Amino acid sequence: MKRADDPRHQKRIKTMQSLFSESFLSQKNENTDELVTIINNNLQKIDSEIEKSAPQFPIKKISKVDVAILRLSIYELIFSKKEPPKVIIDEAIELAKEFGGENSPSFINGVLGHIIKSHE
């Protein structure tokens, strides 16, 4: 079992929260950390992955917390590839349990599972 004070977990929480808060802004914040900037620069490709993996749920209909978690996780799965997919998905599910709604963990697991299968 991972510890709640794991620095990698804390970094993911901070990044997810920054992505979440930016979803309410009409203009991206210039004072965000480097990872958020990189994710924002790849947003079109990341959002395209979400749309392909959950076509019945347009991004505007998905909870902003779930979108933030998905954007971070998809970036890690497709672009960064620093962690094994299982670790990234486990972290995403943990974030969904902590910050998302009742159905968030299963929804995020399904979307990320579909993305992994489509990229194999």
Tab-separated table of N, CA, C and O in Angstrom:
chain	number	residue	atom	x	y	z
A	1	MET	N	0.847	-1.192	0.000
A	1	MET	CA	0.000	0.000	0.000
A	1	MET	C	0.881	1.241	0.000
A	1	MET	O	1.829	1.340	0.759
A	2	LYS	N	0.587	2.168	-0.838
A	2	LYS	CA	1.392	3.387	-0.898
A	2	LYS	C	1.031	4.323	0.253
A	2	LYS	O	-0.057	4.265	0.800
A	3	ARG	N	1.968	5.169	0.588
A	3	ARG	CA	1.757	6.118	1.674
A	3	ARG	C	1.162	7.416	1.115
A	3	ARG	O	1.496	7.838	0.018
A	4	ALA	N	0.318	8.036	1.911
A	4	ALA	CA	-0.330	9.289	1.491
A	4	ALA	C	0.683	10.422	1.361
A	4	ALA	O	0.457	11.371	0.621
A	5	ASP	N	1.816	10.305	2.067
A	5	ASP	CA	2.812	11.373	2.009
A	5	ASP	C	3.893	11.118	0.958
A	5	ASP	O	4.890	11.824	0.907
A	6	ASP	N	3.681	10.129	0.087
A	6	ASP	CA	4.616	9.848	-1.001
A	6	ASP	C	4.742	11.105	-1.867
A	6	ASP	O	3.730	11.651	-2.332
A	7	PRO	N	5.958	11.588	-2.095
A	7	PRO	CA	6.114	12.834	-2.863
A	7	PRO	C	5.542	12.762	-4.275
A	7	PRO	O	5.032	13.754	-4.791
A	8	ARG	N	5.586	11.585	-4.904
A	8	ARG	CA	5.018	11.456	-6.257
A	8	ARG	C	3.506	11.593	-6.219
A	8	ARG	O	2.907	12.223	-7.096
A	9	HIS	N	2.894	11.022	-5.181
A	9	HIS	CA	1.442	11.143	-5.017
A	9	HIS	C	1.061	12.601	-4.738
A	9	HIS	O	0.107	13.122	-5.320
A	10	GLN	N	1.824	13.251	-3.890
A	10	GLN	CA	1.563	14.659	-3.571
A	10	GLN	C	1.714	15.542	-4.814
A	10	GLN	O	0.935	16.469	-5.024
A	11	LYS	N	2.706	15.242	-5.656
A	11	LYS	CA	2.912	15.997	-6.902
A	11	LYS	C	1.713	15.809	-7.833
A	11	LYS	O	1.236	16.758	-8.456
A	12	ARG	N	1.210	14.583	-7.909
A	12	ARG	CA	0.030	14.330	-8.750
A	12	ARG	C	-1.189	15.082	-8.226
A	12	ARG	O	-1.971	15.617	-9.007
A	13	ILE	N	-1.355	15.104	-6.918
A	13	ILE	CA	-2.482	15.852	-6.333
A	13	ILE	C	-2.374	17.323	-6.702
A	13	ILE	O	-3.349	17.935	-7.163
A	14	LYS	N	-1.192	17.896	-6.534
A	14	LYS	CA	-0.991	19.314	-6.841
A	14	LYS	C	-1.250	19.596	-8.326
A	14	LYS	O	-1.911	20.580	-8.670
A	15	THR	N	-0.759	18.731	-9.192
A	15	THR	CA	-0.959	18.910	-10.631
A	15	THR	C	-2.433	18.799	-10.994
A	15	THR	O	-2.969	19.620	-11.740
A	16	MET	N	-3.108	17.785	-10.449
A	16	MET	CA	-4.535	17.606	-10.715
A	16	MET	C	-5.322	18.818	-10.230
A	16	MET	O	-6.216	19.307	-10.927
A	17	GLN	N	-4.991	19.334	-9.061
A	17	GLN	CA	-5.693	20.500	-8.531
A	17	GLN	C	-5.452	21.736	-9.398
A	17	GLN	O	-6.364	22.537	-9.616
A	18	SER	N	-4.245	21.886	-9.920
A	18	SER	CA	-3.960	23.017	-10.817
A	18	SER	C	-4.749	22.895	-12.110
A	18	SER	O	-5.307	23.882	-12.605
A	19	LEU	N	-4.793	21.689	-12.671
A	19	LEU	CA	-5.577	21.469	-13.890
A	19	LEU	C	-7.055	21.728	-13.633
A	19	LEU	O	-7.748	22.325	-14.464
A	20	PHE	N	-7.535	21.282	-12.482
A	20	PHE	CA	-8.934	21.509	-12.104
A	20	PHE	C	-9.224	23.003	-12.001
A	20	PHE	O	-10.194	23.496	-12.570
A	21	SER	N	-8.379	23.742	-11.290
A	21	SER	CA	-8.635	25.175	-11.104
A	21	SER	C	-8.552	25.928	-12.428
A	21	SER	O	-9.325	26.863	-12.656
A	22	GLU	N	-7.670	25.507	-13.315
A	22	GLU	CA	-7.566	26.166	-14.620
A	22	GLU	C	-8.789	25.916	-15.494
A	22	GLU	O	-9.043	26.670	-16.415
A	23	SER	N	-9.526	24.862	-15.213
A	23	SER	CA	-10.702	24.563	-16.025
A	23	SER	C	-11.797	25.619	-15.849
A	23	SER	O	-12.717	25.689	-16.647
A	24	PHE	N	-11.668	26.451	-14.819
A	24	PHE	CA	-12.640	27.518	-14.589
A	24	PHE	C	-12.188	28.854	-15.173
A	24	PHE	O	-12.942	29.819	-15.162
A	25	LEU	N	-10.963	28.906	-15.674
A	25	LEU	CA	-10.413	30.151	-16.201
A	25	LEU	C	-10.576	30.207	-17.711
A	25	LEU	O	-10.420	29.199	-18.391
A	26	SER	N	-10.836	31.378	-18.235
A	26	SER	CA	-10.936	31.516	-19.682
A	26	SER	C	-9.547	31.565	-20.306
A	26	SER	O	-9.363	31.279	-21.475
A	27	GLN	N	-8.563	31.932	-19.510
A	27	GLN	CA	-7.188	32.033	-19.979
A	27	GLN	C	-6.311	31.234	-19.020
A	27	GLN	O	-6.508	31.269	-17.814
A	28	LYS	N	-5.329	30.506	-19.559
A	28	LYS	CA	-4.471	29.679	-18.717
A	28	LYS	C	-3.578	30.553	-17.847
A	28	LYS	O	-3.133	31.617	-18.251
A	29	ASN	N	-3.334	30.083	-16.640
A	29	ASN	CA	-2.508	30.795	-15.675
A	29	ASN	C	-1.038	30.670	-16.063
A	29	ASN	O	-0.544	29.579	-16.305
A	30	GLU	N	-0.327	31.784	-16.124
A	30	GLU	CA	1.086	31.764	-16.493
A	30	GLU	C	1.978	31.309	-15.341
A	30	GLU	O	3.134	30.985	-15.549
A	31	ASN	N	1.460	31.276	-14.137
A	31	ASN	CA	2.268	30.928	-12.976
A	31	ASN	C	2.126	29.463	-12.568
A	31	ASN	O	2.320	29.122	-11.409
A	32	THR	N	1.783	28.594	-13.500
A	32	THR	CA	1.628	27.187	-13.165
A	32	THR	C	2.971	26.480	-13.293
A	32	THR	O	3.898	26.987	-13.918
A	33	ASP	N	3.054	25.301	-12.704
A	33	ASP	CA	4.308	24.572	-12.785
A	33	ASP	C	4.513	23.996	-14.181
A	33	ASP	O	3.611	23.995	-15.019
A	34	GLU	N	5.695	23.516	-14.430
A	34	GLU	CA	6.090	23.072	-15.763
A	34	GLU	C	5.226	21.926	-16.286
A	34	GLU	O	4.847	21.910	-17.451
A	35	LEU	N	4.891	20.975	-15.423
A	35	LEU	CA	4.090	19.835	-15.851
A	35	LEU	C	2.705	20.264	-16.329
A	35	LEU	O	2.216	19.791	-17.355
A	36	VAL	N	2.075	21.194	-15.618
A	36	VAL	CA	0.759	21.693	-16.028
A	36	VAL	C	0.864	22.386	-17.389
A	36	VAL	O	0.011	22.198	-18.258
A	37	THR	N	1.922	23.149	-17.588
A	37	THR	CA	2.136	23.822	-18.871
A	37	THR	C	2.297	22.806	-19.999
A	37	THR	O	1.711	22.948	-21.070
A	38	ILE	N	3.066	21.751	-19.748
A	38	ILE	CA	3.264	20.707	-20.756
A	38	ILE	C	1.936	20.024	-21.078
A	38	ILE	O	1.616	19.777	-22.245
A	39	ILE	N	1.166	19.702	-20.055
A	39	ILE	CA	-0.143	19.071	-20.278
A	39	ILE	C	-1.038	20.010	-21.076
A	39	ILE	O	-1.697	19.591	-22.035
A	40	ASN	N	-1.068	21.284	-20.723
A	40	ASN	CA	-1.888	22.254	-21.456
A	40	ASN	C	-1.448	22.375	-22.915
A	40	ASN	O	-2.281	22.579	-23.802
A	41	ASN	N	-0.148	22.257	-23.171
A	41	ASN	CA	0.348	22.325	-24.547
A	41	ASN	C	-0.076	21.120	-25.375
A	41	ASN	O	-0.073	21.182	-26.602
A	42	ASN	N	-0.408	20.020	-24.720
A	42	ASN	CA	-0.833	18.795	-25.405
A	42	ASN	C	-2.325	18.516	-25.221
A	42	ASN	O	-2.784	17.405	-25.475
A	43	LEU	N	-3.058	19.524	-24.785
A	43	LEU	CA	-4.466	19.348	-24.431
A	43	LEU	C	-5.321	18.834	-25.586
A	43	LEU	O	-6.194	17.985	-25.373
A	44	GLN	N	-5.077	19.288	-26.776
A	44	GLN	CA	-5.891	18.853	-27.915
A	44	GLN	C	-5.746	17.343	-28.122
A	44	GLN	O	-6.743	16.638	-28.304
A	45	LYS	N	-4.531	16.825	-28.074
A	45	LYS	CA	-4.301	15.388	-28.257
A	45	LYS	C	-4.871	14.598	-27.078
A	45	LYS	O	-5.460	13.528	-27.263
A	46	ILE	N	-4.686	15.113	-25.869
A	46	ILE	CA	-5.176	14.434	-24.669
A	46	ILE	C	-6.698	14.373	-24.684
A	46	ILE	O	-7.289	13.315	-24.446
A	47	ASP	N	-7.336	15.500	-24.975
A	47	ASP	CA	-8.801	15.525	-25.019
A	47	ASP	C	-9.349	14.642	-26.137
A	47	ASP	O	-10.418	14.046	-26.004
A	48	SER	N	-8.615	14.533	-27.233
A	48	SER	CA	-9.019	13.646	-28.316
A	48	SER	C	-9.031	12.195	-27.834
A	48	SER	O	-9.926	11.425	-28.202
A	49	GLU	N	-8.061	11.833	-27.008
A	49	GLU	CA	-8.022	10.477	-26.439
A	49	GLU	C	-9.238	10.228	-25.536
A	49	GLU	O	-9.822	9.147	-25.558
A	50	ILE	N	-9.605	11.235	-24.758
A	50	ILE	CA	-10.784	11.098	-23.887
A	50	ILE	C	-12.029	10.910	-24.746
A	50	ILE	O	-12.850	10.024	-24.483
A	51	GLU	N	-12.172	11.720	-25.786
A	51	GLU	CA	-13.351	11.643	-26.653
A	51	GLU	C	-13.448	10.299	-27.362
A	51	GLU	O	-14.533	9.749	-27.513
A	52	LYS	N	-12.304	9.741	-27.783
A	52	LYS	CA	-12.309	8.436	-28.451
A	52	LYS	C	-12.632	7.313	-27.467
A	52	LYS	O	-13.274	6.335	-27.838
A	53	SER	N	-12.185	7.459	-26.235
A	53	SER	CA	-12.354	6.390	-25.246
A	53	SER	C	-13.685	6.444	-24.514
A	53	SER	O	-14.092	5.451	-23.914
A	54	ALA	N	-14.336	7.592	-24.526
A	54	ALA	CA	-15.645	7.738	-23.873
A	54	ALA	C	-16.555	8.568	-24.766
A	54	ALA	O	-16.969	9.671	-24.404
A	55	PRO	N	-16.879	8.047	-25.968
A	55	PRO	CA	-17.652	8.853	-26.924
A	55	PRO	C	-19.048	9.237	-26.440
A	55	PRO	O	-19.597	10.245	-26.877
A	56	GLN	N	-19.602	8.471	-25.521
A	56	GLN	CA	-20.933	8.786	-25.008
A	56	GLN	C	-20.902	9.913	-23.974
A	56	GLN	O	-21.960	10.374	-23.540
A	57	PHE	N	-19.701	10.339	-23.570
A	57	PHE	CA	-19.560	11.406	-22.577
A	57	PHE	C	-18.718	12.548	-23.150
A	57	PHE	O	-17.501	12.508	-23.078
A	58	PRO	N	-19.341	13.575	-23.707
A	58	PRO	CA	-18.557	14.739	-24.167
A	58	PRO	C	-17.805	15.350	-22.988
A	58	PRO	O	-18.278	15.317	-21.849
A	59	ILE	N	-16.655	15.899	-23.253
A	59	ILE	CA	-15.812	16.443	-22.182
A	59	ILE	C	-16.566	17.470	-21.337
A	59	ILE	O	-16.405	17.510	-20.128
A	60	LYS	N	-17.404	18.263	-21.954
A	60	LYS	CA	-18.152	19.277	-21.192
A	60	LYS	C	-19.155	18.653	-20.222
A	60	LYS	O	-19.604	19.310	-19.292
A	61	LYS	N	-19.505	17.383	-20.433
A	61	LYS	CA	-20.453	16.698	-19.552
A	61	LYS	C	-19.764	15.913	-18.434
A	61	LYS	O	-20.404	15.474	-17.499
A	62	ILE	N	-18.447	15.718	-18.562
A	62	ILE	CA	-17.690	14.979	-17.546
A	62	ILE	C	-17.328	15.944	-16.425
A	62	ILE	O	-16.991	17.104	-16.676
A	63	SER	N	-17.380	15.476	-15.193
A	63	SER	CA	-17.021	16.321	-14.051
A	63	SER	C	-15.609	16.891	-14.241
A	63	SER	O	-14.714	16.206	-14.733
A	64	LYS	N	-15.428	18.143	-13.863
A	64	LYS	CA	-14.138	18.816	-14.045
A	64	LYS	C	-13.014	18.115	-13.278
A	64	LYS	O	-11.873	18.102	-13.722
A	65	VAL	N	-13.332	17.519	-12.150
A	65	VAL	CA	-12.327	16.769	-11.391
A	65	VAL	C	-11.902	15.538	-12.193
A	65	VAL	O	-10.701	15.259	-12.322
A	66	ASP	N	-12.868	14.825	-12.739
A	66	ASP	CA	-12.545	13.641	-13.531
A	66	ASP	C	-11.729	14.008	-14.763
A	66	ASP	O	-10.786	13.296	-15.122
A	67	VAL	N	-12.062	15.111	-15.403
A	67	VAL	CA	-11.303	15.560	-16.581
A	67	VAL	C	-9.863	15.879	-16.178
A	67	VAL	O	-8.920	15.503	-16.875
A	68	ALA	N	-9.677	16.548	-15.053
A	68	ALA	CA	-8.325	16.883	-14.593
A	68	ALA	C	-7.519	15.610	-14.322
A	68	ALA	O	-6.349	15.510	-14.715
A	69	ILE	N	-8.135	14.634	-13.676
A	69	ILE	CA	-7.454	13.364	-13.388
A	69	ILE	C	-7.122	12.645	-14.696
A	69	ILE	O	-6.012	12.132	-14.873
A	70	LEU	N	-8.071	12.606	-15.620
A	70	LEU	CA	-7.832	11.956	-16.905
A	70	LEU	C	-6.730	12.644	-17.689
A	70	LEU	O	-5.860	11.974	-18.272
A	71	ARG	N	-6.725	13.961	-17.718
A	71	ARG	CA	-5.695	14.687	-18.463
A	71	ARG	C	-4.304	14.378	-17.912
A	71	ARG	O	-3.367	14.122	-18.682
A	72	LEU	N	-4.164	14.404	-16.613
A	72	LEU	CA	-2.876	14.074	-15.994
A	72	LEU	C	-2.484	12.641	-16.318
A	72	LEU	O	-1.355	12.369	-16.744
A	73	SER	N	-3.393	11.711	-16.147
A	73	SER	CA	-3.097	10.292	-16.349
A	73	SER	C	-2.789	9.974	-17.814
A	73	SER	O	-1.868	9.204	-18.096
A	74	ILE	N	-3.542	10.548	-18.720
A	74	ILE	CA	-3.296	10.314	-20.146
A	74	ILE	C	-1.948	10.889	-20.555
A	74	ILE	O	-1.210	10.268	-21.320
A	75	TYR	N	-1.614	12.045	-20.020
A	75	TYR	CA	-0.284	12.599	-20.296
A	75	TYR	C	0.790	11.607	-19.836
A	75	TYR	O	1.740	11.322	-20.568
A	76	GLU	N	0.636	11.081	-18.633
A	76	GLU	CA	1.632	10.147	-18.109
A	76	GLU	C	1.680	8.849	-18.923
A	76	GLU	O	2.753	8.300	-19.147
A	77	LEU	N	0.528	8.372	-19.375
A	77	LEU	CA	0.473	7.124	-20.142
A	77	LEU	C	1.057	7.255	-21.540
A	77	LEU	O	1.786	6.377	-22.004
A	78	ILE	N	0.730	8.341	-22.232
A	78	ILE	CA	1.061	8.459	-23.651
A	78	ILE	C	2.328	9.273	-23.911
A	78	ILE	O	3.126	8.929	-24.776
A	79	PHE	N	2.519	10.341	-23.169
A	79	PHE	CA	3.623	11.246	-23.457
A	79	PHE	C	4.843	11.014	-22.556
A	79	PHE	O	5.956	10.912	-23.028
A	80	SER	N	4.620	10.958	-21.269
A	80	SER	CA	5.719	10.878	-20.312
A	80	SER	C	6.312	9.471	-20.235
A	80	SER	O	7.517	9.289	-20.328
A	81	LYS	N	5.471	8.488	-20.014
A	81	LYS	CA	5.855	7.075	-19.938
A	81	LYS	C	6.970	6.810	-18.926
A	81	LYS	O	7.803	5.944	-19.121
A	82	LYS	N	7.001	7.570	-17.820
A	82	LYS	CA	8.021	7.368	-16.792
A	82	LYS	C	7.647	6.258	-15.817
A	82	LYS	O	8.508	5.692	-15.170
A	83	GLU	N	6.358	5.970	-15.708
A	83	GLU	CA	5.855	4.955	-14.781
A	83	GLU	C	5.150	3.870	-15.589
A	83	GLU	O	4.621	4.134	-16.671
A	84	PRO	N	5.095	2.658	-15.059
A	84	PRO	CA	4.323	1.609	-15.741
A	84	PRO	C	2.833	1.969	-15.772
A	84	PRO	O	2.327	2.619	-14.847
A	85	PRO	N	2.125	1.548	-16.812
A	85	PRO	CA	0.695	1.873	-16.918
A	85	PRO	C	-0.112	1.491	-15.683
A	85	PRO	O	-0.997	2.229	-15.271
A	86	LYS	N	0.182	0.342	-15.082
A	86	LYS	CA	-0.557	-0.094	-13.902
A	86	LYS	C	-0.421	0.913	-12.759
A	86	LYS	O	-1.397	1.219	-12.069
A	87	VAL	N	0.759	1.468	-12.578
A	87	VAL	CA	0.994	2.457	-11.519
A	87	VAL	C	0.188	3.719	-11.810
A	87	VAL	O	-0.450	4.284	-10.917
A	88	ILE	N	0.202	4.163	-13.058
A	88	ILE	CA	-0.518	5.378	-13.440
A	88	ILE	C	-2.020	5.194	-13.221
A	88	ILE	O	-2.689	6.076	-12.673
A	89	ILE	N	-2.547	4.047	-13.629
A	89	ILE	CA	-3.980	3.793	-13.459
A	89	ILE	C	-4.330	3.693	-11.984
A	89	ILE	O	-5.336	4.252	-11.537
A	90	ASP	N	-3.516	2.998	-11.197
A	90	ASP	CA	-3.762	2.907	-9.750
A	90	ASP	C	-3.784	4.289	-9.107
A	90	ASP	O	-4.639	4.578	-8.271
A	91	GLU	N	-2.849	5.137	-9.484
A	91	GLU	CA	-2.801	6.504	-8.940
A	91	GLU	C	-4.046	7.282	-9.355
A	91	GLU	O	-4.617	8.022	-8.551
A	92	ALA	N	-4.459	7.140	-10.614
A	92	ALA	CA	-5.646	7.847	-11.092
A	92	ALA	C	-6.883	7.412	-10.316
A	92	ALA	O	-7.718	8.244	-9.933
A	93	ILE	N	-6.994	6.126	-10.059
A	93	ILE	CA	-8.140	5.613	-9.299
A	93	ILE	C	-8.104	6.138	-7.869
A	93	ILE	O	-9.138	6.512	-7.305
A	94	GLU	N	-6.922	6.194	-7.267
A	94	GLU	CA	-6.796	6.747	-5.914
A	94	GLU	C	-7.217	8.213	-5.878
A	94	GLU	O	-7.915	8.653	-4.965
A	95	LEU	N	-6.790	8.987	-6.886
A	95	LEU	CA	-7.197	10.396	-6.957
A	95	LEU	C	-8.712	10.497	-7.117
A	95	LEU	O	-9.355	11.357	-6.508
A	96	ALA	N	-9.283	9.622	-7.941
A	96	ALA	CA	-10.735	9.637	-8.159
A	96	ALA	C	-11.492	9.296	-6.884
A	96	ALA	O	-12.528	9.889	-6.587
A	97	LYS	N	-10.976	8.354	-6.114
A	97	LYS	CA	-11.616	7.994	-4.844
A	97	LYS	C	-11.553	9.152	-3.856
A	97	LYS	O	-12.498	9.400	-3.111
A	98	GLU	N	-10.426	9.858	-3.871
A	98	GLU	CA	-10.210	10.939	-2.912
A	98	GLU	C	-10.949	12.219	-3.292
A	98	GLU	O	-11.484	12.917	-2.430
A	99	PHE	N	-10.975	12.536	-4.587
A	99	PHE	CA	-11.497	13.841	-5.010
A	99	PHE	C	-12.748	13.765	-5.884
A	99	PHE	O	-13.454	14.752	-6.025
A	100	GLY	N	-12.999	12.634	-6.516
A	100	GLY	CA	-14.108	12.526	-7.459
A	100	GLY	C	-15.404	12.093	-6.817
A	100	GLY	O	-15.530	12.004	-5.593
A	101	GLY	N	-16.360	11.815	-7.660
A	101	GLY	CA	-17.675	11.362	-7.207
A	101	GLY	C	-17.719	9.859	-7.014
A	101	GLY	O	-16.711	9.156	-7.170
A	102	GLU	N	-18.882	9.374	-6.727
A	102	GLU	CA	-19.085	7.954	-6.438
A	102	GLU	C	-18.692	7.053	-7.616
A	102	GLU	O	-18.118	5.985	-7.432
A	103	ASN	N	-19.007	7.491	-8.827
A	103	ASN	CA	-18.727	6.683	-10.019
A	103	ASN	C	-17.394	7.017	-10.679
A	103	ASN	O	-17.030	6.388	-11.673
A	104	SER	N	-16.684	7.990	-10.151
A	104	SER	CA	-15.430	8.433	-10.770
A	104	SER	C	-14.379	7.329	-10.903
A	104	SER	O	-13.786	7.188	-11.976
A	105	PRO	N	-14.117	6.542	-9.863
A	105	PRO	CA	-13.068	5.518	-10.010
A	105	PRO	C	-13.334	4.531	-11.144
A	105	PRO	O	-12.430	4.248	-11.938
A	106	SER	N	-14.551	4.039	-11.255
A	106	SER	CA	-14.842	3.067	-12.315
A	106	SER	C	-14.823	3.736	-13.693
A	106	SER	O	-14.352	3.139	-14.670
A	107	PHE	N	-15.311	4.964	-13.787
A	107	PHE	CA	-15.290	5.687	-15.067
A	107	PHE	C	-13.851	5.910	-15.523
A	107	PHE	O	-13.494	5.622	-16.674
A	108	ILE	N	-13.015	6.400	-14.639
A	108	ILE	CA	-11.614	6.679	-14.981
A	108	ILE	C	-10.885	5.388	-15.324
A	108	ILE	O	-10.114	5.336	-16.284
A	109	ASN	N	-11.131	4.338	-14.571
A	109	ASN	CA	-10.521	3.045	-14.862
A	109	ASN	C	-10.905	2.570	-16.260
A	109	ASN	O	-10.059	2.098	-17.024
A	110	GLY	N	-12.178	2.707	-16.614
A	110	GLY	CA	-12.651	2.292	-17.930
A	110	GLY	C	-12.021	3.086	-19.061
A	110	GLY	O	-11.579	2.515	-20.064
A	111	VAL	N	-11.966	4.393	-18.912
A	111	VAL	CA	-11.384	5.252	-19.956
A	111	VAL	C	-9.900	4.935	-20.130
A	111	VAL	O	-9.416	4.742	-21.258
A	112	LEU	N	-9.162	4.861	-19.032
A	112	LEU	CA	-7.727	4.599	-19.129
A	112	LEU	C	-7.447	3.190	-19.648
A	112	LEU	O	-6.502	2.985	-20.420
A	113	GLY	N	-8.279	2.225	-19.255
A	113	GLY	CA	-8.124	0.861	-19.780
A	113	GLY	C	-8.312	0.826	-21.278
A	113	GLY	O	-7.559	0.150	-22.001
A	114	HIS	N	-9.301	1.560	-21.765
A	114	HIS	CA	-9.546	1.638	-23.213
A	114	HIS	C	-8.364	2.274	-23.927
A	114	HIS	O	-7.954	1.818	-25.002
A	115	ILE	N	-7.803	3.313	-23.355
A	115	ILE	CA	-6.658	4.003	-23.966
A	115	ILE	C	-5.451	3.075	-24.046
A	115	ILE	O	-4.776	3.017	-25.066
A	116	ILE	N	-5.199	2.342	-22.975
A	116	ILE	CA	-4.059	1.411	-22.992
A	116	ILE	C	-4.247	0.356	-24.073
A	116	ILE	O	-3.313	0.068	-24.830
A	117	LYS	N	-5.439	-0.207	-24.183
A	117	LYS	CA	-5.703	-1.218	-25.202
A	117	LYS	C	-5.536	-0.654	-26.604
A	117	LYS	O	-5.020	-1.317	-27.495
A	118	SER	N	-5.975	0.582	-26.814
A	118	SER	CA	-5.882	1.172	-28.144
A	118	SER	C	-4.455	1.563	-28.520
A	118	SER	O	-4.155	1.726	-29.703
A	119	HIS	N	-3.555	1.660	-27.545
A	119	HIS	CA	-2.168	2.026	-27.826
A	119	HIS	C	-1.216	0.844	-27.793
A	119	HIS	O	-0.013	1.020	-27.902
A	120	GLU	N	-1.753	-0.359	-27.622
A	120	GLU	CA	-0.880	-1.549	-27.601
A	120	GLU	C	-0.517	-1.964	-29.000
A	120	GLU	O	-1.147	-1.742	-29.953
